[in-house]
Short mmCIF file of C-alpha atoms in Angstrom, two decimals:
data_model
loop_
_atom_site.label_atom_id
_atom_site.label_comp_id
_atom_site.label_asym_id
_atom_site.label_seq_id
_atom_site.Cartn_x
_atom_site.Cartn_y
_atom_site.Cartn_z
CA MET A 1373 -0.04 0.05 0.12
CA HIS A 1374 1.54 3.44 -1.30
CA PHE A 1375 -0.07 6.76 0.51
CA VAL A 1376 1.14 10.07 -0.50
CA VAL A 1377 0.48 12.63 1.63
CA LYS A 1378 -0.17 16.19 1.01
CA PHE A 1379 0.38 18.96 3.02
CA PHE A 1380 -3.01 22.10 4.26
CA PRO A 1381 -2.40 25.37 2.25
CA GLU A 1382 -0.93 27.94 5.15
CA ILE A 1383 2.20 24.89 5.18
CA THR A 1384 3.26 25.51 2.26
CA ILE A 1385 3.03 29.40 1.76
CA LYS A 1386 5.18 29.60 4.80
CA SER A 1387 9.04 31.54 5.08
CA ASN A 1388 11.36 27.73 3.98
CA PRO A 1389 11.94 27.48 7.30
CA VAL A 1390 8.87 27.79 8.81
CA ARG A 1391 7.39 25.58 6.60
CA LYS A 1392 10.84 22.31 6.47
CA ARG A 1393 9.84 22.53 10.97
CA MET A 1394 5.89 21.53 10.00
CA SER A 1395 6.25 19.51 7.21
CA ARG A 1396 8.61 17.95 9.50
CA GLN A 1397 6.79 17.64 12.53
CA LEU A 1398 3.91 15.93 10.75
CA LYS A 1399 6.37 12.91 9.56
CA ASP A 1400 7.15 12.74 13.08
CA ASN A 1401 3.41 12.82 14.13
CA LEU A 1402 2.50 10.57 11.74
CA LEU A 1403 5.35 8.05 12.31
CA ARG A 1404 4.85 8.03 15.79
CA LEU A 1405 0.86 6.96 14.84
CA LEU A 1406 1.38 4.33 12.63
CA ARG A 1407 4.60 2.93 14.40
CA GLN A 1408 1.63 2.30 16.67
CA LEU A 1409 -0.45 0.29 14.25
CA ASP A 1410 3.07 -1.80 12.67
CA ASP A 1411 6.53 -1.00 12.97
CA ARG A 1412 6.97 -1.81 9.30
CA ILE A 1413 5.28 0.89 8.30
CA GLN A 1414 7.43 3.60 6.14
CA VAL A 1415 6.93 7.43 6.57
CA ARG A 1416 9.60 9.66 3.94
CA LYS A 1417 9.26 13.10 3.71
CA ASP A 1418 9.83 15.01 0.43
CA TRP A 1419 9.68 19.43 -0.36
CA GLU A 1420 5.61 19.20 -1.06
CA LYS A 1421 4.57 15.85 0.13
CA ILE A 1422 4.93 12.71 2.37
CA ASP A 1423 4.29 8.89 0.99
CA VAL A 1424 3.56 6.60 3.29
CA VAL A 1425 4.51 3.33 2.29
CA ALA A 1426 2.93 -0.09 3.99
CA PRO A 1427 4.45 -3.85 2.71
CA ASP A 1428 2.30 -6.63 1.99
CA ALA A 1429 2.22 -8.39 4.97
CA VAL A 1430 0.23 -5.09 6.99
CA ALA A 1431 -2.52 -4.64 3.90
CA HIS A 1432 -4.95 -5.59 6.61
CA LEU A 1433 -3.95 -2.70 8.43
CA GLY A 1434 -5.44 -0.29 5.02
CA ASP A 1435 -8.84 1.26 6.94
CA ARG A 1436 -6.22 1.83 10.54
CA ILE A 1437 -3.89 4.13 7.80
CA GLU A 1438 -6.47 6.21 5.62
CA GLU A 1439 -8.19 6.94 9.51
CA VAL A 1440 -5.40 8.39 10.78
CA LEU A 1441 -4.21 9.88 7.98
CA SER A 1442 -7.74 11.12 8.09
CA ASN A 1443 -7.60 12.74 11.62
CA THR A 1444 -4.02 14.01 12.12
CA PRO A 1445 -4.11 17.71 12.01
CA GLY A 1446 -1.65 19.08 9.04
CA ILE A 1447 -3.11 17.86 6.26
CA ALA A 1448 -5.06 19.03 3.30
CA ASN A 1449 -5.87 15.14 1.69
CA PHE A 1450 -4.34 12.02 1.10
CA SER A 1451 -4.81 9.31 -1.64
CA ARG A 1452 -3.95 5.46 -2.22
CA VAL A 1453 -1.72 5.19 -5.36
CA ARG A 1454 0.37 2.78 -7.06
CA GLN A 1455 3.49 4.09 -8.40
CA PHE A 1456 5.10 3.13 -11.59
CA PRO A 1457 8.76 3.92 -13.04
CA LEU A 1458 7.38 6.74 -16.18
CA GLY A 1459 7.76 5.14 -19.15
CA ASP A 1460 6.34 7.00 -22.53
CA LEU A 1461 2.41 7.39 -23.29
CA HIS A 1462 1.90 4.24 -23.81
CA ASP A 1463 3.11 3.05 -21.04
CA ILE A 1464 1.47 5.36 -18.85
CA TYR A 1465 -1.96 4.16 -20.53
CA GLU A 1466 -1.68 0.76 -19.62
CA LYS A 1467 -0.93 1.06 -16.00
CA THR A 1468 -3.13 3.07 -15.60
CA LEU A 1469 -5.77 1.10 -18.04
CA SER A 1470 -4.46 -2.43 -15.05
CA VAL A 1471 -5.49 -0.05 -12.26
CA TRP A 1472 -9.39 2.46 -13.16
CA GLY A 1473 -10.51 -0.60 -16.67
CA PRO A 1474 -12.90 -2.66 -15.08
CA ALA A 1475 -13.96 0.32 -12.50
CA LEU A 1476 -15.30 2.49 -15.45
CA LYS A 1477 -18.11 0.01 -16.63
CA ASP A 1478 -20.82 1.74 -18.09
CA LYS A 1479 -19.52 4.94 -16.28
CA THR A 1480 -18.56 8.41 -17.88
CA PHE A 1481 -15.50 9.52 -17.40
CA CYS A 1482 -12.55 12.26 -17.64
CA VAL A 1483 -8.16 11.74 -17.35
CA ARG A 1484 -7.06 14.99 -15.43
CA VAL A 1485 -3.38 14.90 -14.78
CA LYS A 1486 -0.95 17.08 -12.16
CA ARG A 1487 2.68 16.86 -13.89
CA SER A 1488 6.00 18.21 -11.55
CA GLY A 1489 9.39 18.18 -14.04
CA LYS A 1490 10.87 18.17 -17.77
CA HIS A 1491 9.25 16.27 -19.99
CA ASP A 1492 8.87 15.49 -23.98
CA PHE A 1493 5.39 16.31 -23.55
CA GLN A 1494 2.63 18.37 -21.60
CA SER A 1495 0.01 17.49 -18.79
CA LEU A 1496 -2.61 17.37 -22.20
CA ASP A 1497 -1.10 14.76 -24.39
CA VAL A 1498 -1.17 12.59 -21.20
CA GLU A 1499 -4.99 13.46 -20.90
CA GLN A 1500 -5.83 13.09 -24.67
CA TYR A 1501 -3.94 9.71 -25.25
CA VAL A 1502 -4.60 7.69 -21.67
CA GLY A 1503 -8.36 9.11 -22.26
CA GLY A 1504 -8.72 8.00 -26.11
CA GLY A 1505 -7.22 4.48 -25.36
CA LEU A 1506 -9.01 4.05 -21.74
CA ASN A 1507 -12.18 5.35 -24.17
CA LYS A 1508 -11.83 2.15 -26.76
CA ASN A 1509 -10.13 -0.20 -24.81
CA THR A 1510 -12.62 -1.07 -21.71
CA GLU A 1511 -16.37 -0.90 -22.03
CA ALA A 1512 -16.67 2.65 -20.17
CA GLY A 1513 -19.65 4.94 -21.31
CA ARG A 1514 -18.02 7.58 -22.99
CA VAL A 1515 -15.63 10.21 -22.08
CA LYS A 1516 -17.39 13.29 -20.44
CA LEU A 1517 -15.07 16.59 -19.40
CA LYS A 1518 -17.70 17.79 -16.79
CA ASN A 1519 -19.25 16.91 -14.16
CA PRO A 1520 -18.19 12.23 -15.04
CA ASP A 1521 -18.95 9.36 -13.16
CA ILE A 1522 -15.11 8.76 -12.30
CA THR A 1523 -12.74 11.07 -12.28
CA VAL A 1524 -9.45 9.38 -13.05
CA LYS A 1525 -6.27 10.93 -11.76
CA LEU A 1526 -2.89 11.15 -12.45
CA GLU A 1527 0.52 12.76 -10.69
CA ILE A 1528 3.72 12.87 -13.15
CA ARG A 1529 6.70 14.04 -11.07
CA HIS A 1530 9.99 13.84 -12.25
CA ASP A 1531 10.66 9.72 -13.05
CA LYS A 1532 7.90 8.43 -11.25
CA LEU A 1533 3.58 7.89 -11.84
CA TYR A 1534 0.84 7.98 -9.54
CA VAL A 1535 -1.89 6.03 -10.57
CA ILE A 1536 -4.54 7.50 -7.33
CA GLU A 1537 -7.28 4.83 -6.62
CA GLU A 1538 -8.88 6.99 -4.24
CA GLN A 1539 -8.62 10.40 -2.99
CA HIS A 1540 -9.82 11.57 0.89
CA PRO A 1541 -10.06 14.68 2.25
CA GLY A 1542 -7.94 15.83 5.87
CA LEU A 1543 -8.12 18.00 9.53
CA GLY A 1544 -6.50 20.67 7.85
CA GLY A 1545 -5.19 23.01 9.90
CA PHE A 1546 -1.27 22.78 11.78
CA PRO A 1547 0.96 19.72 12.80
CA LEU A 1548 0.45 18.53 16.33
CA GLY A 1549 2.88 20.10 17.93
CA THR A 1550 4.23 23.17 15.67
CA GLN A 1551 2.25 25.58 18.67
CA ASP A 1552 3.10 26.54 21.96
CA PRO A 1553 0.68 24.42 25.14
CA VAL A 1554 -3.01 25.44 26.71
CA LEU A 1555 -4.24 24.07 28.87
CA SER A 1556 -8.61 23.79 28.51
CA LEU A 1557 -11.24 24.16 30.54
CA VAL A 1558 -13.68 21.00 30.28
CA SER A 1559 -16.79 19.66 31.38
CA GLY A 1560 -17.64 17.57 29.43
CA GLY A 1561 -20.51 19.34 27.34
CA PHE A 1562 -20.74 20.36 24.22
CA ASP A 1563 -18.85 23.70 23.62
CA SER A 1564 -15.53 22.98 25.24
CA ILE A 1565 -15.14 19.66 23.86
CA VAL A 1566 -15.42 21.63 20.49
CA ALA A 1567 -13.11 24.41 21.28
CA SER A 1568 -10.77 21.70 22.32
CA TYR A 1569 -10.85 20.19 19.71
CA LEU A 1570 -10.19 23.54 17.15
CA THR A 1571 -6.97 24.11 19.40
CA MET A 1572 -5.75 20.33 18.36
CA LYS A 1573 -6.76 21.06 14.75
CA ARG A 1574 -4.15 24.43 14.55
CA GLY A 1575 -1.54 21.92 15.94
CA ILE A 1576 -2.18 23.46 19.54
CA ARG A 1577 -0.75 20.67 22.37
CA THR A 1578 -3.44 20.49 24.06
CA HIS A 1579 -3.55 19.98 28.66
CA PHE A 1580 -7.47 19.25 29.72
CA LEU A 1581 -8.91 20.58 33.25
CA PHE A 1582 -12.03 19.22 34.59
CA PHE A 1583 -13.30 21.08 37.89
CA ASN A 1584 -15.39 18.13 38.93
CA LEU A 1585 -19.46 19.05 40.75
CA GLY A 1586 -21.08 16.26 40.19
CA GLY A 1587 -19.09 12.92 41.59
CA ARG A 1588 -17.41 10.52 40.30
CA GLN A 1589 -19.59 9.04 37.14
CA HIS A 1590 -19.87 12.59 36.13
CA GLU A 1591 -15.80 13.05 36.59
CA LEU A 1592 -15.59 9.81 34.31
CA GLY A 1593 -17.20 10.57 31.39
CA VAL A 1594 -15.57 13.84 31.06
CA LYS A 1595 -11.77 11.49 31.24
CA GLU A 1596 -13.80 9.53 28.31
CA VAL A 1597 -14.71 12.52 26.12
CA ALA A 1598 -11.54 14.39 26.91
CA TYR A 1599 -9.52 10.77 25.99
CA TYR A 1600 -11.84 10.08 23.36
CA LEU A 1601 -11.06 13.64 21.36
CA TRP A 1602 -6.78 13.12 22.42
CA ASN A 1603 -6.85 9.67 21.46
CA LYS A 1604 -8.49 10.13 17.53
CA PHE A 1605 -6.67 13.39 16.91
CA GLY A 1606 -4.22 14.30 19.38
CA ALA A 1607 -2.75 11.00 19.58
CA SER A 1608 0.89 12.42 18.73
CA HIS A 1609 1.80 13.88 22.15
CA ARG A 1610 1.11 13.48 25.64
CA VAL A 1611 -1.06 15.05 27.45
CA ARG A 1612 -2.37 16.27 31.72
CA PHE A 1613 -4.97 15.47 32.36
CA VAL A 1614 -6.06 17.86 35.71
CA SER A 1615 -9.26 17.04 37.89
CA VAL A 1616 -9.69 20.06 40.88
CA PRO A 1617 -12.44 18.84 43.42
CA PHE A 1618 -14.51 21.18 43.60
CA ASP A 1619 -17.92 20.66 45.89
CA GLU A 1620 -16.53 22.64 48.41
CA VAL A 1621 -16.29 25.95 46.55
CA VAL A 1622 -19.50 26.08 45.31
CA ALA A 1623 -20.91 25.49 48.59
CA GLU A 1624 -19.32 28.32 49.22
CA ILE A 1625 -20.26 30.36 46.87
CA LEU A 1626 -24.33 29.13 47.27
CA ASP A 1627 -23.63 30.25 50.88
CA ARG A 1628 -21.83 33.59 50.79
CA VAL A 1629 -22.98 34.80 47.25
CA ASP A 1630 -25.33 36.81 46.16
CA ASP A 1631 -27.61 34.95 43.56
CA SER A 1632 -27.86 36.97 40.93
CA HIS A 1633 -23.12 36.87 40.88
CA MET A 1634 -22.56 33.43 41.69
CA GLY A 1635 -22.74 32.33 38.06
CA VAL A 1636 -19.99 35.36 37.49
CA ILE A 1637 -18.34 34.15 40.53
CA LEU A 1638 -17.89 30.99 39.59
CA LYS A 1639 -16.41 31.18 36.64
CA ARG A 1640 -13.51 33.27 38.03
CA MET A 1641 -13.36 30.96 41.20
CA MET A 1642 -12.34 28.45 38.18
CA LEU A 1643 -9.99 30.61 35.95
CA ARG A 1644 -8.44 32.04 39.69
CA ALA A 1645 -7.46 28.35 39.90
CA ALA A 1646 -7.30 27.40 36.14
CA GLY A 1647 -3.42 30.02 36.27
CA VAL A 1648 -2.41 28.43 38.83
CA ILE A 1649 -2.23 25.29 37.91
CA ALA A 1650 -1.00 27.10 33.51
CA LYS A 1651 1.67 27.80 35.81
CA GLU A 1652 2.65 24.66 37.77
CA LEU A 1653 2.05 22.91 33.57
CA GLU A 1654 4.25 26.10 32.00
CA VAL A 1655 1.55 27.16 29.81
CA ASP A 1656 0.72 30.27 28.73
CA ALA A 1657 -3.13 30.50 27.50
CA LEU A 1658 -6.63 28.87 28.88
CA VAL A 1659 -9.73 27.68 26.33
CA THR A 1660 -13.06 27.71 27.23
CA GLY A 1661 -16.01 26.96 25.11
CA GLU A 1662 -18.46 30.13 26.00
CA ALA A 1663 -19.60 31.87 22.86
CA ILE A 1664 -21.14 35.38 22.95
CA ALA A 1665 -24.68 34.97 24.81
CA GLN A 1666 -25.34 31.76 24.73
CA VAL A 1667 -25.78 31.36 28.22
CA SER A 1668 -25.82 35.17 31.09
CA SER A 1669 -22.00 34.89 32.26
CA GLN A 1670 -21.56 34.87 28.47
CA THR A 1671 -22.07 38.75 27.80
CA LEU A 1672 -18.64 40.70 26.94
CA LYS A 1673 -19.72 43.09 29.70
CA ASN A 1674 -19.97 40.01 32.20
CA LEU A 1675 -16.90 37.75 29.76
CA ALA A 1676 -14.70 40.97 30.95
CA VAL A 1677 -15.79 40.84 34.52
CA ILE A 1678 -14.67 36.82 34.35
CA ASP A 1679 -11.10 37.72 32.73
CA SER A 1680 -10.02 40.44 34.50
CA VAL A 1681 -9.45 37.77 37.58
CA THR A 1682 -6.16 36.53 35.75
CA ASP A 1683 -3.66 37.79 34.07
CA THR A 1684 -3.26 34.35 31.85
CA LEU A 1685 -4.55 34.57 28.57
CA VAL A 1686 -7.62 33.68 27.83
CA LEU A 1687 -8.81 31.62 24.11
CA ARG A 1688 -12.21 31.76 22.71
CA PRO A 1689 -12.39 29.38 19.62
CA LEU A 1690 -16.42 28.98 19.47
CA ILE A 1691 -16.68 33.13 20.42
CA ALA A 1692 -18.86 33.95 17.94
CA SER A 1693 -20.26 30.21 16.55
CA ASP A 1694 -23.79 29.21 16.74
CA LYS A 1695 -25.04 26.03 19.33
CA THR A 1696 -26.05 24.19 15.91
CA ASP A 1697 -22.83 24.91 14.19
CA ILE A 1698 -21.23 24.02 17.56
CA ILE A 1699 -23.74 20.56 17.42
CA ARG A 1700 -22.86 20.34 14.12
CA THR A 1701 -19.19 19.58 14.47
CA ALA A 1702 -19.72 17.45 17.99
CA ARG A 1703 -20.72 15.16 16.23
CA ALA A 1704 -19.10 15.01 12.76
CA ILE A 1705 -16.08 14.47 15.43
CA GLY A 1706 -17.72 11.36 17.00
CA THR A 1707 -18.50 14.09 20.25
CA GLU A 1708 -22.33 13.87 19.98
CA GLU A 1709 -23.52 11.48 21.58
CA PHE A 1710 -21.02 11.99 24.58
CA ALA A 1711 -22.62 14.96 25.82
CA ALA A 1712 -25.97 14.26 24.97
CA ASN A 1713 -25.09 10.98 28.00
CA MET A 1714 -22.88 13.12 30.06
CA PRO A 1715 -24.23 13.01 33.74
CA GLU A 1716 -25.65 15.23 34.65
CA TYR A 1717 -24.81 17.33 37.96
CA CYS A 1718 -26.16 20.21 40.54
CA GLY A 1719 -24.00 23.32 40.00
CA VAL A 1720 -24.21 26.87 40.46
CA ILE A 1721 -27.77 28.32 39.10
CA SER A 1722 -28.78 32.06 39.33
CA VAL A 1723 -33.15 32.72 39.89
CA LYS A 1724 -31.95 35.85 38.10
CA PRO A 1725 -28.52 35.64 36.93
CA THR A 1726 -26.84 39.29 36.39
CA THR A 1727 -26.00 40.12 32.27
CA ARG A 1728 -24.52 43.54 32.91
CA ALA A 1729 -21.65 42.10 36.26
CA LYS A 1730 -20.53 45.73 37.74
CA PHE A 1731 -16.59 45.24 39.59
CA GLU A 1732 -17.73 46.92 42.58
CA LYS A 1733 -20.72 44.51 42.86
CA VAL A 1734 -18.01 41.36 41.79
CA GLU A 1735 -15.19 42.08 44.18
CA SER A 1736 -17.95 42.79 47.02
CA GLU A 1737 -19.64 39.64 47.44
CA GLU A 1738 -16.12 37.92 47.01
CA ASN A 1739 -14.95 39.90 50.18
CA ARG A 1740 -17.32 37.18 51.50
CA PHE A 1741 -15.96 33.87 49.88
CA ASP A 1742 -13.75 32.06 52.29
CA PHE A 1743 -10.66 31.79 49.42
CA THR A 1744 -8.77 28.61 51.89
CA VAL A 1745 -11.20 26.65 50.31
CA LEU A 1746 -10.24 27.24 46.69
CA ASP A 1747 -6.28 26.78 48.08
CA ARG A 1748 -7.69 23.18 49.13
CA ALA A 1749 -9.30 22.99 46.20
CA ILE A 1750 -6.10 23.53 44.21
CA GLY A 1751 -4.04 21.77 46.61
CA ASN A 1752 -6.31 18.76 46.09
CA ARG A 1753 -6.11 18.52 42.31
CA VAL A 1754 -4.84 15.40 40.67
CA ILE A 1755 -2.95 15.32 37.52
CA GLN A 1756 -2.84 12.34 35.48
CA ASN A 1757 -1.47 11.43 31.40
CA ILE A 1758 -4.35 11.79 29.47
CA ASP A 1759 -3.36 8.23 28.00
CA GLU A 1760 -3.83 6.58 32.24
CA VAL A 1761 -7.47 8.80 33.51
CA ILE A 1762 -9.72 6.26 33.09
CA GLU A 1763 -7.41 3.31 34.32
CA GLU A 1764 -8.37 4.75 37.61
CA VAL A 1765 -11.19 7.49 38.95
CA GLY A 1766 -11.91 8.66 42.42
CA GLY A 1767 -13.91 6.70 45.04
CA GLN A 1768 -13.74 3.34 46.23
CA ALA A 1769 -14.87 0.36 43.43
CA PRO A 1770 -16.57 -2.27 44.50
CA GLU A 1771 -14.46 -6.04 43.22
CA VAL A 1772 -15.81 -6.95 39.64
CA ASP A 1773 -16.70 -10.46 37.99
CA ILE A 1774 -13.38 -10.81 35.25
CA ARG A 1775 -14.38 -13.76 32.41
CA GLU A 1776 -12.07 -14.94 29.91
CA GLU A 1777 -15.02 -17.15 28.41
CA PRO A 1778 -18.54 -15.33 28.82
CA GLY A 1779 -20.68 -19.80 28.74
CA SER A 1780 -24.73 -18.02 28.77
CA ALA A 1781 -24.05 -14.63 29.48
CA VAL A 1782 -23.99 -12.12 27.05
CA VAL A 1783 -21.88 -9.86 26.04
CA ILE A 1784 -22.25 -5.85 25.42
CA ASP A 1785 -19.80 -4.66 23.42
CA ILE A 1786 -19.24 -0.81 24.26
CA ARG A 1787 -16.03 0.67 22.57
CA HIS A 1788 -17.17 3.69 20.85
CA PRO A 1789 -18.80 2.60 17.42
CA ASP A 1790 -15.69 3.89 15.52
CA GLU A 1791 -13.77 0.71 16.43
CA GLU A 1792 -16.44 -1.09 16.66
CA GLU A 1793 -17.17 -0.83 13.03
CA LEU A 1794 -13.85 -0.64 12.23
CA ASP A 1795 -13.23 -4.15 14.07
CA PRO A 1796 -16.45 -6.13 15.36
CA LEU A 1797 -16.08 -8.83 18.71
CA GLU A 1798 -17.31 -11.68 17.28
CA LEU A 1799 -18.11 -14.79 19.05
CA GLU A 1800 -19.33 -18.39 18.45
CA ASN A 1801 -22.85 -18.11 19.75
CA ASP A 1802 -23.42 -14.64 18.50
CA ALA A 1803 -24.75 -13.14 21.79
CA VAL A 1804 -22.91 -9.57 21.34
CA GLN A 1805 -25.19 -6.91 21.27
CA THR A 1806 -23.44 -3.18 21.67
CA ILE A 1807 -24.51 -0.28 23.29
CA PRO A 1808 -21.13 2.56 23.37
CA PHE A 1809 -19.84 3.11 26.65
CA TYR A 1810 -21.59 6.51 26.67
CA GLN A 1811 -25.40 5.58 26.50
CA LEU A 1812 -24.17 2.08 28.95
CA ASN A 1813 -25.96 4.22 32.16
CA ASN A 1814 -29.39 4.70 31.23
CA ARG A 1815 -29.34 1.68 28.16
CA PHE A 1816 -29.07 -0.74 31.03
CA ALA A 1817 -32.17 -0.09 33.30
CA GLN A 1818 -34.15 -1.66 30.08
CA LEU A 1819 -32.49 -5.15 29.51
CA ASP A 1820 -33.52 -8.43 30.59
CA GLN A 1821 -32.14 -7.99 34.37
CA ALA A 1822 -32.69 -11.77 34.71
CA GLN A 1823 -30.12 -12.61 32.02
CA GLU A 1824 -25.99 -12.09 32.57
CA TYR A 1825 -24.63 -9.55 30.86
CA LEU A 1826 -19.97 -8.99 29.78
CA LEU A 1827 -18.85 -5.38 29.52
CA TYR A 1828 -16.13 -5.86 26.61
CA CYS A 1829 -13.50 -3.25 25.50
CA ALA A 1830 -10.04 -3.87 23.37
CA ARG A 1831 -7.57 -3.24 26.35
CA GLY A 1832 -10.22 -4.11 29.81
CA VAL A 1833 -9.80 -0.58 30.99
CA MET A 1834 -13.49 0.95 30.70
CA SER A 1835 -15.42 -2.26 31.12
CA ARG A 1836 -14.27 -2.13 34.04
CA LEU A 1837 -15.14 1.83 35.22
CA HIS A 1838 -18.20 0.91 33.94
CA ALA A 1839 -18.57 -2.86 35.47
CA SER A 1840 -18.08 -1.14 38.69
CA HIS A 1841 -20.57 1.24 38.03
CA LEU A 1842 -23.34 -0.42 37.61
CA LEU A 1843 -22.24 -2.44 41.04
CA ASP A 1844 -22.36 0.66 42.10
CA GLU A 1845 -26.33 1.48 41.07
CA GLY A 1846 -27.08 -1.73 42.24
CA TYR A 1847 -27.10 -4.43 39.56
CA ARG A 1848 -25.80 -7.30 40.11
CA ASN A 1849 -25.77 -9.16 37.17
CA VAL A 1850 -23.02 -7.67 35.49
CA GLY A 1851 -19.75 -8.59 35.04
CA VAL A 1852 -17.00 -8.45 32.63
CA TYR A 1853 -15.59 -10.34 29.55
CA ARG A 1854 -11.26 -10.70 29.42
CA PRO A 1855 -10.85 -12.81 26.75
CA GLN A 1856 -7.39 -14.94 27.05
CA ARG A 1857 -6.27 -14.42 23.27
CA PRO A 1858 -6.48 -10.95 22.97
CA HIS A 1859 -8.86 -9.85 20.25
CA ARG A 1860 -7.43 -8.77 16.56
CA GLN A 1861 -7.61 -4.92 16.50
CA GLU A 1862 -4.74 -5.58 20.38
CA LYS A 1863 -2.81 -7.64 19.20
CA ALA A 1864 -1.56 -5.14 16.29
CA GLY A 1865 -1.35 -2.60 19.04
CA VAL A 1866 -4.22 0.23 18.05
CA GLY A 1867 -6.48 -1.10 20.23
CA LYS A 1868 -7.15 1.98 21.85
CA ILE A 1869 -10.90 4.13 21.46
CA GLY A 1870 -12.81 4.00 23.91
CA ASN A 1871 -10.31 2.33 26.25
#
């Protein structure tokens, strides 16, 4: 298999030193990600593209390679190609025929050529010769230059011919690691996760900061979506997940602060804590998911009052976005279901919240706040590497029954649909249900409680956590399916999404 990767256009217009740095970073990122699939995959860079070459022995990983290329920032598009030594016009036609001939049956088509280097023919000569040959010697419908059913794309670079089999859009943006890092405040909802995705897409190494107001279940939900986002779009660089227990801070606000200013002051407390943690992580900017006037605390006047509490730069990628656009993006990147199924929690809800907070009034209200409570919350923060966050969630967890054989139990595959679709779990008795982990809490109660269930995920981490949570909820008919022989995907070293 051979893939040709094209740089995002904003990279190609940079100065030579910046372009070299960014293209080298993209190559390194792809090498790091693809070597997790198989260390025989090669990644080679030249001035205008990156070549990804996989030997025939790993042909079964083609879909996985395409998934990596689709979700890695810095790529405009990529193509699966056949590479040949460049011959004369007739040789080009024969090579193209070998790839595209059968696919043209009863289809209208045209040939398009991109060429670089010195040759004794023009691109139009190739298009006419190859197009005429295909039209005459295949069962194609006819040549159609505008809006054909199939466009046969060829690229000629110096002494190489590339016959493009498939072309796919990339994510765009800049390669991860080419910009300074940020700390993103995440709650698990639509906005903060989409904001984090946008910074990652722009090449920014994005750490996560979570203020826990809702206990163990809410913490697990936010860790899952943060892990999913990192694993899909940013796994070339390890980042941190910081969890701050904020229930005492909320209680102090409810007890000491005037009702109309609770929301604004809660945000100020979060930014105070975030600024301290950002400095510890050597991060110069914070990211939030706020959009103008989406809720009462997000008016320009209130945002100005909130930001005044910290000297740390606050970035708001969604500031002028509509909610429908945010949800559309969440759906496209696979986080919509996370947000829709995120456990609810009790926060600070004002009956008549102010939309035009005044500095003097806010400072007066905060003078009644016991700031040792905030200091204690910051001191009790937990900092973990993102790839370790769901292996341990605060609170005592009951013992979970782990089995290597399902027996009479029904196995529930709780992996994310993206992962399950790429590598479905198949058992001899076909007793498998698929319920994504972010829907499990709501849907488990609807199952036949006389039946025994075993949860499955590739590495067994998430399945244990969710089984533990269901046991906490009082269910006694749930355990974990952990086969002695790993599922095919895990043996390949790529069973990461949703684990």
